[in-house]
Each structure stands twice: as C-alpha cells, then as structure tokens.
CSV table of C-alpha atoms and ligand atoms in Angstrom, one decimal:
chain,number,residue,atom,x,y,z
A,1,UNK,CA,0.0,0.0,0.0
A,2,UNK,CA,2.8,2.3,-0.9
A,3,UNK,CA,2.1,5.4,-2.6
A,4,UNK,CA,3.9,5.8,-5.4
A,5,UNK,CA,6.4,8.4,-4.4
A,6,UNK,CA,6.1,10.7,-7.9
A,7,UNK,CA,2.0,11.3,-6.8
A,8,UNK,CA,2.8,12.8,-3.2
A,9,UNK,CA,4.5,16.5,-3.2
A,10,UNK,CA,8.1,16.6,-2.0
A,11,UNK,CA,8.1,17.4,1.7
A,12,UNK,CA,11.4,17.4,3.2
A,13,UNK,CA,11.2,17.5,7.6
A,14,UNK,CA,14.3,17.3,9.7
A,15,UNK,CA,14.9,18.3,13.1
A,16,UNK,CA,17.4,19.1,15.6
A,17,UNK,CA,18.4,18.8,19.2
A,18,UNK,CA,18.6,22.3,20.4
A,19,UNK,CA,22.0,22.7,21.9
A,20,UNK,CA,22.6,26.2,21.4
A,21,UNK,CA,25.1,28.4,19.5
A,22,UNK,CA,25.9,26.4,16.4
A,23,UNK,CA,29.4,25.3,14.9
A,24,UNK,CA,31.1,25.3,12.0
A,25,UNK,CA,30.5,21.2,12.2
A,26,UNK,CA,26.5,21.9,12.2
A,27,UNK,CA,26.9,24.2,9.3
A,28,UNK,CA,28.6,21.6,7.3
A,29,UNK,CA,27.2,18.8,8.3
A,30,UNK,CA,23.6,19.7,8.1
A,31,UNK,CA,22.4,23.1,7.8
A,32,UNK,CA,24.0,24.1,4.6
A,33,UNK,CA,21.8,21.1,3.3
A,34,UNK,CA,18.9,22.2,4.2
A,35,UNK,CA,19.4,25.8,3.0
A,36,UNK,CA,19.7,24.0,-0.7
A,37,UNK,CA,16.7,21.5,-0.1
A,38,UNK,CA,14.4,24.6,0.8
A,39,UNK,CA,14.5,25.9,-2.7
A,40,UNK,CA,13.7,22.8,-4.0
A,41,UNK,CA,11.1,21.4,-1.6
A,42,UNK,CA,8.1,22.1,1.1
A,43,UNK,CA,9.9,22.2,4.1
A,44,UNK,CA,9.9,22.2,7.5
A,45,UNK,CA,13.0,22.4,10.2
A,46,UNK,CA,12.0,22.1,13.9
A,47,UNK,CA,13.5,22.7,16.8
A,48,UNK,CA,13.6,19.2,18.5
A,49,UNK,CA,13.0,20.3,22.5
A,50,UNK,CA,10.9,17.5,23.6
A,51,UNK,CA,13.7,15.0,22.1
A,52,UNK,CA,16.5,16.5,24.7
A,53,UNK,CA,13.8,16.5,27.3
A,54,UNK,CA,14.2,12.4,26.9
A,55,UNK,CA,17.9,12.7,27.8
A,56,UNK,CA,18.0,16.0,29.9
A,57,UNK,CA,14.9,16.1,31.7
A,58,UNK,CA,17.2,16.2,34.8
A,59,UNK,CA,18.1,19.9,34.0
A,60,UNK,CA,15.6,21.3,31.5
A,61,UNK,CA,16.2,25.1,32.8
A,62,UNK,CA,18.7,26.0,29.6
A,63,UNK,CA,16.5,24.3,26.9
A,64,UNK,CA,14.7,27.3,26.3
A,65,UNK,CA,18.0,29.2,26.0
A,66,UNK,CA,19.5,26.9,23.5
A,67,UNK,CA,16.6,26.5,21.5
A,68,UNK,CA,16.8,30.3,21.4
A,69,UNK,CA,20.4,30.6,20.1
A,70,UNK,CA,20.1,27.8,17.4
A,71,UNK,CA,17.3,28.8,15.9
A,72,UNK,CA,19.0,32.3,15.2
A,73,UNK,CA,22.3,30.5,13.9
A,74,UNK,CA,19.5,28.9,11.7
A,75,UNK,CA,18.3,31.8,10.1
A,76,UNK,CA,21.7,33.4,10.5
A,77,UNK,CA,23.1,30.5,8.3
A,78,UNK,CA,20.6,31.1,5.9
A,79,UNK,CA,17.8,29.0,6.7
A,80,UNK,CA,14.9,31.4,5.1
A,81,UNK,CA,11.7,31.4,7.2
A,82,UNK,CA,9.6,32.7,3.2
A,83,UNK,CA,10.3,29.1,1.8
A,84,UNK,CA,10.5,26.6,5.0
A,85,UNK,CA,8.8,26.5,8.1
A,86,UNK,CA,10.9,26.7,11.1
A,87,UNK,CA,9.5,25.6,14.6
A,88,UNK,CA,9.3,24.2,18.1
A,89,UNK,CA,8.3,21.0,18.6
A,90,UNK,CA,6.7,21.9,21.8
A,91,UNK,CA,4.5,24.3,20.2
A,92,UNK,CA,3.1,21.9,17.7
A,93,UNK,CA,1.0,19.6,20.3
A,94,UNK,CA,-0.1,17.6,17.8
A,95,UNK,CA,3.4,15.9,17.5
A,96,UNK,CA,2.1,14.4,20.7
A,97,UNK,CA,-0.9,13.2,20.3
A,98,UNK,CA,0.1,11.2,17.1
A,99,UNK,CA,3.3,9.7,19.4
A,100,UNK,CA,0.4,8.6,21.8
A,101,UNK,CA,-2.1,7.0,19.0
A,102,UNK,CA,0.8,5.1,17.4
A,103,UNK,CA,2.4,3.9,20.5
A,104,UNK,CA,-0.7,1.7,21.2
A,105,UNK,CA,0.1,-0.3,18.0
A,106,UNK,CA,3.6,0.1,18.1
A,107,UNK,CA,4.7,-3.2,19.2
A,108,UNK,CA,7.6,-3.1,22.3
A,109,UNK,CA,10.6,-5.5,21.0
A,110,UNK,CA,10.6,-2.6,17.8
A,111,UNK,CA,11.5,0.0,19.9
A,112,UNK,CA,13.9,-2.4,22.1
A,113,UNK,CA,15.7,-3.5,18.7
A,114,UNK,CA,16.4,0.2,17.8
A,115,UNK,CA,20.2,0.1,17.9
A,116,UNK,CA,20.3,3.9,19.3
A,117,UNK,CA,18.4,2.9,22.5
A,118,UNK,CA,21.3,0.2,24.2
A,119,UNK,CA,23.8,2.6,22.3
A,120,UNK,CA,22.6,5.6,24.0
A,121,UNK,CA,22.0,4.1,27.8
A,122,UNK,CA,25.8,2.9,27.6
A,123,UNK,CA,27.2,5.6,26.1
A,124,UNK,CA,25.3,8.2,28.6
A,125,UNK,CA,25.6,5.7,31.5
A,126,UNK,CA,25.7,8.9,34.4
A,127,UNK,CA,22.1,9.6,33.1
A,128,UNK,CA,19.4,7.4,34.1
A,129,UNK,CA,17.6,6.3,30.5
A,130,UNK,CA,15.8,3.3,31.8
A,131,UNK,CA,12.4,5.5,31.0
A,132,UNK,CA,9.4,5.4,29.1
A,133,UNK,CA,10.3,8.6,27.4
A,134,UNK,CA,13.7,7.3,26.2
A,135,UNK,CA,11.8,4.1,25.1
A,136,UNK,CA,10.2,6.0,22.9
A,137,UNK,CA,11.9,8.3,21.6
A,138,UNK,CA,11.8,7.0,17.5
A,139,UNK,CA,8.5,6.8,17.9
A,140,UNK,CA,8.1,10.2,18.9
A,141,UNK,CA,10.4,11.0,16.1
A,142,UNK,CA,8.1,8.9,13.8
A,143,UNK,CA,5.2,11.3,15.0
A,144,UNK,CA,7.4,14.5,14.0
A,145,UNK,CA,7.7,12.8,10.5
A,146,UNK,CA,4.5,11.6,9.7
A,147,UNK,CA,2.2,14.3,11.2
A,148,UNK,CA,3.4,16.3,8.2
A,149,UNK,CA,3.4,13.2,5.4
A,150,UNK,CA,6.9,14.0,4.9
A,151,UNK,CA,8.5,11.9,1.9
A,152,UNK,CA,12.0,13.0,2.5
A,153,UNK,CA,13.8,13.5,5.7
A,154,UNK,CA,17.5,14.2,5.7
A,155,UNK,CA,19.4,12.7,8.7
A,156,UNK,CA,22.9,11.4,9.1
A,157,UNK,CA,23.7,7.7,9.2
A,158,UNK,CA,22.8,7.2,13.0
A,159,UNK,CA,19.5,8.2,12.3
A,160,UNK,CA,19.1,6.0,9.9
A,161,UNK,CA,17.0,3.2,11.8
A,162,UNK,CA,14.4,5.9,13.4
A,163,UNK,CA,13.5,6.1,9.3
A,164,UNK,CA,13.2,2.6,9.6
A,165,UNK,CA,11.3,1.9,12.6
A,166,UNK,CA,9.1,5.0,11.0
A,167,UNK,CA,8.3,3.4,8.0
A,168,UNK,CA,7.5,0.6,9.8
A,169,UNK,CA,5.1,1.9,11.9
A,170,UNK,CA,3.5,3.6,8.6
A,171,UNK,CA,3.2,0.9,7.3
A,172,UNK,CA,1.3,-1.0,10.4
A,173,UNK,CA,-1.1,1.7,10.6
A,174,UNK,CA,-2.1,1.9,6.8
A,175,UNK,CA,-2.5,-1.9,7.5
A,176,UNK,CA,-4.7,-1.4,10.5
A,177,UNK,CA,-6.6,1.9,9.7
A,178,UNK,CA,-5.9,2.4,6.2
A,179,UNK,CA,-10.1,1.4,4.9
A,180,UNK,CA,-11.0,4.9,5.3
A,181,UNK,CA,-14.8,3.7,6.5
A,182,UNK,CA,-16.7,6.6,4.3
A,183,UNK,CA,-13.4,6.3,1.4
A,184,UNK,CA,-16.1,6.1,-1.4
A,185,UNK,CA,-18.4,9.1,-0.3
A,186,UNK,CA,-14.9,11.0,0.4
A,187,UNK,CA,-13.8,10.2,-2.6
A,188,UNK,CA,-16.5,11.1,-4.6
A,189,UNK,CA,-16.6,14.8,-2.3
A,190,UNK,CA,-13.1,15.1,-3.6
A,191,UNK,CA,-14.1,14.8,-7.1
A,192,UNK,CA,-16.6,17.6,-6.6
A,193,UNK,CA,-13.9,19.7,-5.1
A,194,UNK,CA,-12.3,19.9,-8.9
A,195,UNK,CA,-14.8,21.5,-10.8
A,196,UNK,CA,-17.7,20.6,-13.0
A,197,UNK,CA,-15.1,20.0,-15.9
A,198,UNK,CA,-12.2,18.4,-14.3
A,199,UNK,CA,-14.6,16.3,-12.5
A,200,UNK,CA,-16.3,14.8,-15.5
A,201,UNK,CA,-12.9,14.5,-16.9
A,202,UNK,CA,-11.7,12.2,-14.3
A,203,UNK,CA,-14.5,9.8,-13.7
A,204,UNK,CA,-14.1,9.4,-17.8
A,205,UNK,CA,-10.1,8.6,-17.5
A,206,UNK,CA,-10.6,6.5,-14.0
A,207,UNK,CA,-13.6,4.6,-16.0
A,208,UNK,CA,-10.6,3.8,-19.1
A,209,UNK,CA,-8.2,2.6,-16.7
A,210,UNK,CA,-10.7,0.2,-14.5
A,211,UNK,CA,-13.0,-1.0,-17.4
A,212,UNK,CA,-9.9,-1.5,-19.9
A,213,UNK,CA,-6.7,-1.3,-17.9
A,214,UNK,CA,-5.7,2.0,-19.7
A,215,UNK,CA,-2.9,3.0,-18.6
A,216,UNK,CA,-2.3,6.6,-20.4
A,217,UNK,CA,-5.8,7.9,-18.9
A,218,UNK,CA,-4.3,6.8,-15.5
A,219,UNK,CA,-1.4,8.5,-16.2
A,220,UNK,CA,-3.4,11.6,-17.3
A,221,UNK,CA,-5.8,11.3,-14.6
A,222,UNK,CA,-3.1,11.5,-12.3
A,223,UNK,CA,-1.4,14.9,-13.8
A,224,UNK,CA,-4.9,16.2,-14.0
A,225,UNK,CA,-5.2,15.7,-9.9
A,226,UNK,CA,-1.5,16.6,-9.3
A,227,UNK,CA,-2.4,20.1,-11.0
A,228,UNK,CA,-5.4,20.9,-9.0
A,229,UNK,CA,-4.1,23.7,-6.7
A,230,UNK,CA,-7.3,23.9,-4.6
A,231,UNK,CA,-7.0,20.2,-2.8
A,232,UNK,CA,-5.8,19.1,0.5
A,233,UNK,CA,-3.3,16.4,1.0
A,234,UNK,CA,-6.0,14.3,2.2
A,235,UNK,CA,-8.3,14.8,-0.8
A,236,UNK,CA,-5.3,14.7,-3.0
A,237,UNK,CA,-4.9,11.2,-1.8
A,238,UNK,CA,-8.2,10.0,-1.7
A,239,UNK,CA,-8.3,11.1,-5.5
A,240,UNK,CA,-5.2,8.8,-6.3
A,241,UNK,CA,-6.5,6.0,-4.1
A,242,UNK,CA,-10.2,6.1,-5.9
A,243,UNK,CA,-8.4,6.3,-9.4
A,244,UNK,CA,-6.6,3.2,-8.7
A,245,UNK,CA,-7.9,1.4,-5.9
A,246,UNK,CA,-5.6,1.1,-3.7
A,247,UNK,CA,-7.8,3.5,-1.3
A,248,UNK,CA,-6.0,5.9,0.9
A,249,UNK,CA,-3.2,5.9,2.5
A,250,UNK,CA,-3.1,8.1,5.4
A,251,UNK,CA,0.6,7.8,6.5
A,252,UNK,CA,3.5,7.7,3.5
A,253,UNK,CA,6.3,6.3,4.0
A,254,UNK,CA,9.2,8.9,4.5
A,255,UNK,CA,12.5,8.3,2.7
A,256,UNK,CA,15.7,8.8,4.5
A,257,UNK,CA,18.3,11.4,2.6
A,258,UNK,CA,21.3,10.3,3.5
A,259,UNK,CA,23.5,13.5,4.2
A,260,UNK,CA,26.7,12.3,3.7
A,261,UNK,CA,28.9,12.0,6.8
A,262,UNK,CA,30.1,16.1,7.6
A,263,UNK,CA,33.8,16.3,6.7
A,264,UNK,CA,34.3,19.2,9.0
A,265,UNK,CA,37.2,18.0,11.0
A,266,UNK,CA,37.3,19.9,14.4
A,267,UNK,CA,40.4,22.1,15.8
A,268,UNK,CA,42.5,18.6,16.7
A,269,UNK,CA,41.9,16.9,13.7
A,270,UNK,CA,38.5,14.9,15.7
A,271,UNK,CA,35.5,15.5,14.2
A,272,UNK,CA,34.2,18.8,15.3
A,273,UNK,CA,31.7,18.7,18.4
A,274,UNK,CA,31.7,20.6,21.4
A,275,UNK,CA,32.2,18.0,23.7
A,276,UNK,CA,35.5,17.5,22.3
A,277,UNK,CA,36.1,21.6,23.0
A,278,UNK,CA,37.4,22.0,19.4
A,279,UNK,CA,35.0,23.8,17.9
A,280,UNK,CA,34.6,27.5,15.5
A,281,UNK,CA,31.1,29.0,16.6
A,282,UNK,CA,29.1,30.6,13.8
A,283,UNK,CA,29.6,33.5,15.5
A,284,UNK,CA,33.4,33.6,16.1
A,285,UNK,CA,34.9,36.9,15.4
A,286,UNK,CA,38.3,37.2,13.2
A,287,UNK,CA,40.2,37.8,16.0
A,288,UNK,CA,38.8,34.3,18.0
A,289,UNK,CA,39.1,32.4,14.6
A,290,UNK,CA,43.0,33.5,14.0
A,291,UNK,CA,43.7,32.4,17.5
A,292,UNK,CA,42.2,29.3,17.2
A,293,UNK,CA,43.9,28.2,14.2
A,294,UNK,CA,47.1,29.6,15.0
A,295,UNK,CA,46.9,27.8,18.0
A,296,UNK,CA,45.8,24.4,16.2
A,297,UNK,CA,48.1,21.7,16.6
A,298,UNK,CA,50.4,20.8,13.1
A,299,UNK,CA,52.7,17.8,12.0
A,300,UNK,CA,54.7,16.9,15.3
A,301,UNK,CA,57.4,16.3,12.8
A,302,UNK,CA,57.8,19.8,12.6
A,303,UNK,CA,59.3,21.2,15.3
A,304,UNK,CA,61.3,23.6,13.7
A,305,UNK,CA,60.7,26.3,10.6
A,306,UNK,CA,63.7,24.5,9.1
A,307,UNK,CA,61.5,20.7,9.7
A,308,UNK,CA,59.5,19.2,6.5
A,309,UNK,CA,56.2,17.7,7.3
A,310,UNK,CA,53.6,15.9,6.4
A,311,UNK,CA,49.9,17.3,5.3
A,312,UNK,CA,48.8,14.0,6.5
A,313,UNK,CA,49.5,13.9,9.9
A,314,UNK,CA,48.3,17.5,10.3
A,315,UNK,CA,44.8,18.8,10.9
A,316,UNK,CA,44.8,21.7,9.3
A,317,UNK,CA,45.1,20.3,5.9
A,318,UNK,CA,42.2,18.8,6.1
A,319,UNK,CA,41.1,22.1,6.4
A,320,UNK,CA,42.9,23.2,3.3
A,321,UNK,CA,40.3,20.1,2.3
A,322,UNK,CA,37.2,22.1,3.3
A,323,UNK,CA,38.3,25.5,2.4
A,324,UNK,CA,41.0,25.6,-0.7
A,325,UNK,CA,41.4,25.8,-4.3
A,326,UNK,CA,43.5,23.3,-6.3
A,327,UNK,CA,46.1,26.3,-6.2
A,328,UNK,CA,46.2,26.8,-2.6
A,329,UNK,CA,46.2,22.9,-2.2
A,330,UNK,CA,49.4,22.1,-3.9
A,331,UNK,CA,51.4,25.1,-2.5
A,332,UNK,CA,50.4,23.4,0.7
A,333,UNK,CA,51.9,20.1,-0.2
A,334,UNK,CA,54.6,21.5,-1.6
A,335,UNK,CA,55.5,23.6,0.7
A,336,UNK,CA,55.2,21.9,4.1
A,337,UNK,CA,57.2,18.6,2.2
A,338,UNK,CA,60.0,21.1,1.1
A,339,UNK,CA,59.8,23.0,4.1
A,340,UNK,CA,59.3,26.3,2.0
A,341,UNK,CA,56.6,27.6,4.2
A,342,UNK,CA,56.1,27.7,8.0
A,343,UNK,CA,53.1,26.9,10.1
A,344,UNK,CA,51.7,30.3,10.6
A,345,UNK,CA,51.8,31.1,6.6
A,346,UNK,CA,49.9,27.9,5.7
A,347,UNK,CA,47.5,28.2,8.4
A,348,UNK,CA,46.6,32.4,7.6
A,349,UNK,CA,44.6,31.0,3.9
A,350,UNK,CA,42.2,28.5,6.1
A,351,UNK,CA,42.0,31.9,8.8
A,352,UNK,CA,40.9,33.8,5.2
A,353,UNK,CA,38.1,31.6,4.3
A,354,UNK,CA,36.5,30.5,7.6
A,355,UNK,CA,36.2,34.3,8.2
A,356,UNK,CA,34.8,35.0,5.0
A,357,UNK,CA,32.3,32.3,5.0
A,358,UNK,CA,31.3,33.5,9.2
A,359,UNK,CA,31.4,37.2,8.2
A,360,UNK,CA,27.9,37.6,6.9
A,361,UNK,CA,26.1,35.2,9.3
A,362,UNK,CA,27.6,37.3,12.1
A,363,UNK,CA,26.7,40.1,10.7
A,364,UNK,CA,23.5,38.3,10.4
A,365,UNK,CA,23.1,36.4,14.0
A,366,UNK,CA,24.1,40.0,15.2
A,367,UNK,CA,21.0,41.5,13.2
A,368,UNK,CA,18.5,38.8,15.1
A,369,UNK,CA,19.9,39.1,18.3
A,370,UNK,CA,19.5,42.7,18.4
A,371,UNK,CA,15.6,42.2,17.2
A,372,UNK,CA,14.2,39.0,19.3
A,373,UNK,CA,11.0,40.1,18.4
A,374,UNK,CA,11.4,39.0,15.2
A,375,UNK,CA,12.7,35.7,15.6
A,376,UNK,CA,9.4,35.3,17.8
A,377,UNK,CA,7.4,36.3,15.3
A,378,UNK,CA,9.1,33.9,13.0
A,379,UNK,CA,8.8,31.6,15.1
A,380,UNK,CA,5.1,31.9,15.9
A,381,UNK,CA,4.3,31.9,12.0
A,382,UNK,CA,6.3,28.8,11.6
A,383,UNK,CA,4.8,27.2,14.7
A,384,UNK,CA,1.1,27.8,13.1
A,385,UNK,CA,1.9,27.0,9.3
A,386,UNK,CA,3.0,23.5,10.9
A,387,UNK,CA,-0.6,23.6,13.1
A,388,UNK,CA,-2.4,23.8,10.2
A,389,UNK,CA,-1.1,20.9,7.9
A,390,UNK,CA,-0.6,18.6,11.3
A,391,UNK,CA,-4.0,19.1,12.3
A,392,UNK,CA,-5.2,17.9,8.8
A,393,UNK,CA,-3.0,14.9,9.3
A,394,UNK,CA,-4.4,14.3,13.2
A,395,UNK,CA,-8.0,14.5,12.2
A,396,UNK,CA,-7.5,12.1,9.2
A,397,UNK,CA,-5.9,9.6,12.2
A,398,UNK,CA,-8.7,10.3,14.5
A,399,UNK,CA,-11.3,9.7,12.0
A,400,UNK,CA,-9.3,6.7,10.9
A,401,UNK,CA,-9.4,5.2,14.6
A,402,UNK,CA,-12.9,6.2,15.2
A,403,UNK,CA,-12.0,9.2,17.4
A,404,UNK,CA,-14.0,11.5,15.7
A,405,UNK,CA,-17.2,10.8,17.8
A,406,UNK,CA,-18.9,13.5,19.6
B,1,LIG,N1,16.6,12.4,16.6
B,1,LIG,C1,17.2,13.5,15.8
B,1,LIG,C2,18.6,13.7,16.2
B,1,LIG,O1,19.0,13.4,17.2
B,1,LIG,C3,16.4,14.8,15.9
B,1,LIG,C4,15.0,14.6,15.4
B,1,LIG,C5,13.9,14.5,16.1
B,1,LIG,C6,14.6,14.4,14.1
B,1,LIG,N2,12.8,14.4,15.4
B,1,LIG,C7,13.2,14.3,14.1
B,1,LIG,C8,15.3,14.4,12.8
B,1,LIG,C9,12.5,14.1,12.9
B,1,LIG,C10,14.6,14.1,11.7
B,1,LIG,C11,13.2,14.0,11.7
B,1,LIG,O2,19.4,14.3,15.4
B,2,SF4,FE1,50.4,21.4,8.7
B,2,SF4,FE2,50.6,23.3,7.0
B,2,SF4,FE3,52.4,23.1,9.0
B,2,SF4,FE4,52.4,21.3,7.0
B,2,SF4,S1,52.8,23.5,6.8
B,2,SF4,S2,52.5,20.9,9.2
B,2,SF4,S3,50.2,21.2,6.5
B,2,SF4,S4,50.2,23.6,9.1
C-alpha cells in the first residue's frame, strides 16, 4: 500500500536537538543542506525540545536558551523562514498526540531493537535512560515525520534506523486503519472539489483505466489531480486511491536522505563537536578564529621552521580540504614537504576563508539578536503553518481510529 512516491509532493522534515550556539560542524554537516533543499522542496526544520527532554529532563532550565540561540544561527546561516517552516516541537501539540495513537500499535521488542536505545543508555551511563520517554523516543520522532506526510527526511547515518522503525510503523497503521470507513463518499466529495469539468474528466479517464486497464488515462488522470491547486493532501490522496484502488493511504512512507557524513574536521583533527572543545562558533569573530587556528596543533614532525612535514598527519590540511582551491592545495603540499613555508603562513589561507564564509552570518546572527521580536514572530508563524497541515493529518488519524465521535 505504498504510494507511489512521484504522486505525493516533495516534503522534506528534519529536526534538531537544540543545543545552542551552532558550529562550523552543524553548518557543514547539516544546515548548509537544508538551505539547498528549501529551494527545492516544502519544508519544515524544527526545533527538536521535547527529544533532549528524553535525555535531559534532569536539568531542562537552559533548553529554552539553547533553543533560542540555534534557531538564530539557523536563520543566521541562511535558513529562510519565506520558503521553510521553522518551529518548536513543543508548540506543535499535535506531534504528541500522534506519538500517543501510534504507540498503542507500536509493538515493544521494535523500539527495544532500535540500535540507538542500548547505544545511548551505555554511552550516557551517568544519566538514568531506563524511561518510558527514552523508550520511545523513535517513535516520537516517527510522529514528527509523519504528522506532516513527509517523503523526504535528511538525517545522518545514526538516524538512519528511526526512518526505519518510521516506515514501519507507517506501514502498520495503513494496514490497521488504512479502509478509510466513508473512502467512497470521500472520494466522490473530492471529485466535486475539482470543478464541474475536471470532475467529469476524471471519472471518464478513471472509468478507461478500471473497465480497460488503460494505462495513459491513468497516467493523465493523475497529472490532472497533481495540478489541482485547490485540494488538501488528504483529498489529493483520496483522488489517487479512488483512481486506482488502492484506497488511501493516510501515512506515507518517509524516505531517508542520506547527508553524507560532515567532513568538517574539528580544531584537533576529531570531528568537530563541542564536547571535544574544538570547535569555530558561527559567531566567532576574526580575532577568536585566528587564535584558534594559529593555536591548532600541526605535523609533530615539525618542530622547527627548518622541519619538512607531512599534510597527512596534520589537521589543518584537512582544512585546506574544506576551504581551498586546487592552487592553494598544492602550495600546501609542496611547501610543508619542502619545508618552503612555516606553520603560521599555511595556516593564515584557512584563517581567510572561515572568516569569509562567518562574516555575513555574524553580521547576520548580530542582526537577530538585536531584534528578538522578530525571531518570535518567526517563530510563531512557523509554529502555526506546521498547526495547520498537522492538524489535517491528526483528524484524518482520528477519524481513521474512530475518534471522531462526539
Ligand atoms: N533524533 C534526531 C537527532 O538526534 C532529531 C530529530 C527529532 C529528528 N525528530 C526528528 C530528525 C524528525 C529528523 C526528523 O538528530
Ligand atoms: Fe600542517 Fe601546513 Fe604546517 Fe604542514 S605546513 S604541518 S600542513 S600547518
């Protein structure tokens, strides 16, 4: 009971734990992505508060401050709040009461096989994550996904088996709830929806594929519902499920995007992360970004100016990676296996181009800090653009599960 992925619009949803000011890591890693998928697709970024709650509901006090600061590195970065929606998870209710309806069919050993569970318990052993909340955490991540009927969600490789578990659960609940009980009468409301024209138009094309298996009127039929501007989802659906009859499906499957592991390689040569303390803020100013690199560990090998060394063993070339031309690149190699240049010289072109790529989103982040009550305005739009689409999908689900009773 698939939908066939070319019928659905291209919604992309990702989230993200908020955990404050932003580094250069983020940026790379995930946020430059979704600045290019929002000017190709529908999308929606959240701000993933009740997630951390499952691991920090010890000490919840700073959430709201970090949710703060990395939704203005978001925009800062580029994220544009005209073309996606950007929002708290917290402030879409919704997201909850999806988590709860699933959860009754959501069947325990899924959530126990999820490798991140065991993973996280040992790896965050002085927290307590023997909870129900922790549990169920995919699943609550499977709610964020499918409240929206998001086909694409970008994630990095960890994340990979929450899409999993999500389509799964899909999957179930199409299974389960999927007989819309009133499909046909909805159905046929839907056709309404398009028009006397269109409408006669479709029952003649949906007529040629059932009666004799045509398959260009279902094609056409298809185009002719996929440019009807005036249709929710839901209908939208319901008018691909009555053409072929498969019926509806309520949840999609989402797809994961793989985002390619982030190459950013932190001030020590680890990956960047700010446990590790080796991080470049988004907001780092020249000054803070020169002493950081100058300071950044080089070949050991090269103790002296007079040393040669070897890009390999050095971190910043693999910042030279990120940052340089071809040009740049070689005079690197060259010169640190000749010894022709020192340290300081091949470390002021990476100094160049980290500051050039921070300097606007300072200027930026600067901009938004100084005017919080935009960012809470943006925020509040964002918060009810995502209302309105998951409250379609909730009241579909209700209906679906026979909650709609009054
Ligand atoms: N679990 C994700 C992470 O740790 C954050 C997240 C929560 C998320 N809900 C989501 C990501 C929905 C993608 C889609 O990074
Ligand atoms: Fe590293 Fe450059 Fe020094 Fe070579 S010259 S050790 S690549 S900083």
């Amino acid at each position: 009971m698939t939908t066939p992925s070319a019928l659905v619009p291209k919604r992309v949803l990702s989230g993200m734990r908020p955990t404050g000011q932003l580094h250069l890591g983020h940026y790379h890693g995930v946020v430059k992505n979704w600045v290019k998928l929002q000017h190709e697709y529908d999308c929606y970024f959240f701000v993933a508060d009740w997630h951390a709650l499952t691991t920090d509901y010890e000490s919840p006090h700073r959430l709201s401050e970090y949710s703060w600061e990395m939704v203005i590195d978001w925009l800062a970065a580029g994220v544009n709040p005209g073309s996606a929606k950007v929002f708290i998870q917290s402030r879409v209710p919704e997201h909850a009461e999806l988590h709860l309806l699933l959860s009754m069919m959501t069947p325990l050993g899924w959530l126990e096989r999820v490798p991140t569970y065991k993973d996280q318990q040992e790896k965050l052993r002085e927290k307590d994550l023997a909870t129900y909340g922790f549990l169920g955490y995919p699943l609550l991540q499977s709610a964020d996904i499918l409240i929206y009927k998001s086909t694409m969600v970008p994630v990095g490789e960890d994340q990979v088996s929450h899409i999993e578990l999500t389509r799964e659960v899909a999957r179930r609940f199409n299974y389960l709830y999927g007989r819309e009980p009133n499909f046909e009468d909805n159905a046929l409301a839907a056709v309404k929806k398009m028009g006397k024209k269109n409408s006669k138009l479709y029952q003649e094309l949906r007529k040629k594929f059932q009666e004799q298996g045509d398959q260009e009127a279902l094609a056409t039929a298809r185009e002719l519902v996929k440019s009807q501007q005036n249709l929710t989802l839901g209908d939208r659906e319901r008018l691909f499920g009555y053409l072929d009859g498969t019926g509806k499906v309520i949840l999609p499957e989402p797809q994961a995007l793989l985002t390619v592991a982030s190459k950013m390689p932190g001030l020590d040569g680890q990956k960047m992360s700010k446990s590790y303390g080796n991080t470049i803020t988004l907001r780092e100013d020249r000054a803070s970004i020169e002493q950081k690199v100058r300071t950044m560990p080089t070949d050991p090998a090269r103790v002296r100016r007079t040393d040669p060394g070897d890009p390999d063993k050095c971190p910043v070339w693999q910042l030279h990676q990120v940052y340089s031309n071809p040009e740049t690149k070689q005079w690197v190699q060259k010169g640190c296996r000749e010894a022709g240049i020192g340290c300081l010289d091949c470390k002021q072109p990476v100094i160049d181009a980290i500051d050039a790529e921070l300097a606007p989103m300072r200027e930026r982040a600067l901009e938004y800090q100084q005017n919080p009550t935009l960012v809470r305005k943006i925020l509040t739009e964002g918060c009810e653009q995502a209302r309105t689409v998951a409250k379609e999908t909730l009241d579909e689900v209700r209906q679906a599960m026979g909650l709609n009773y009054r």
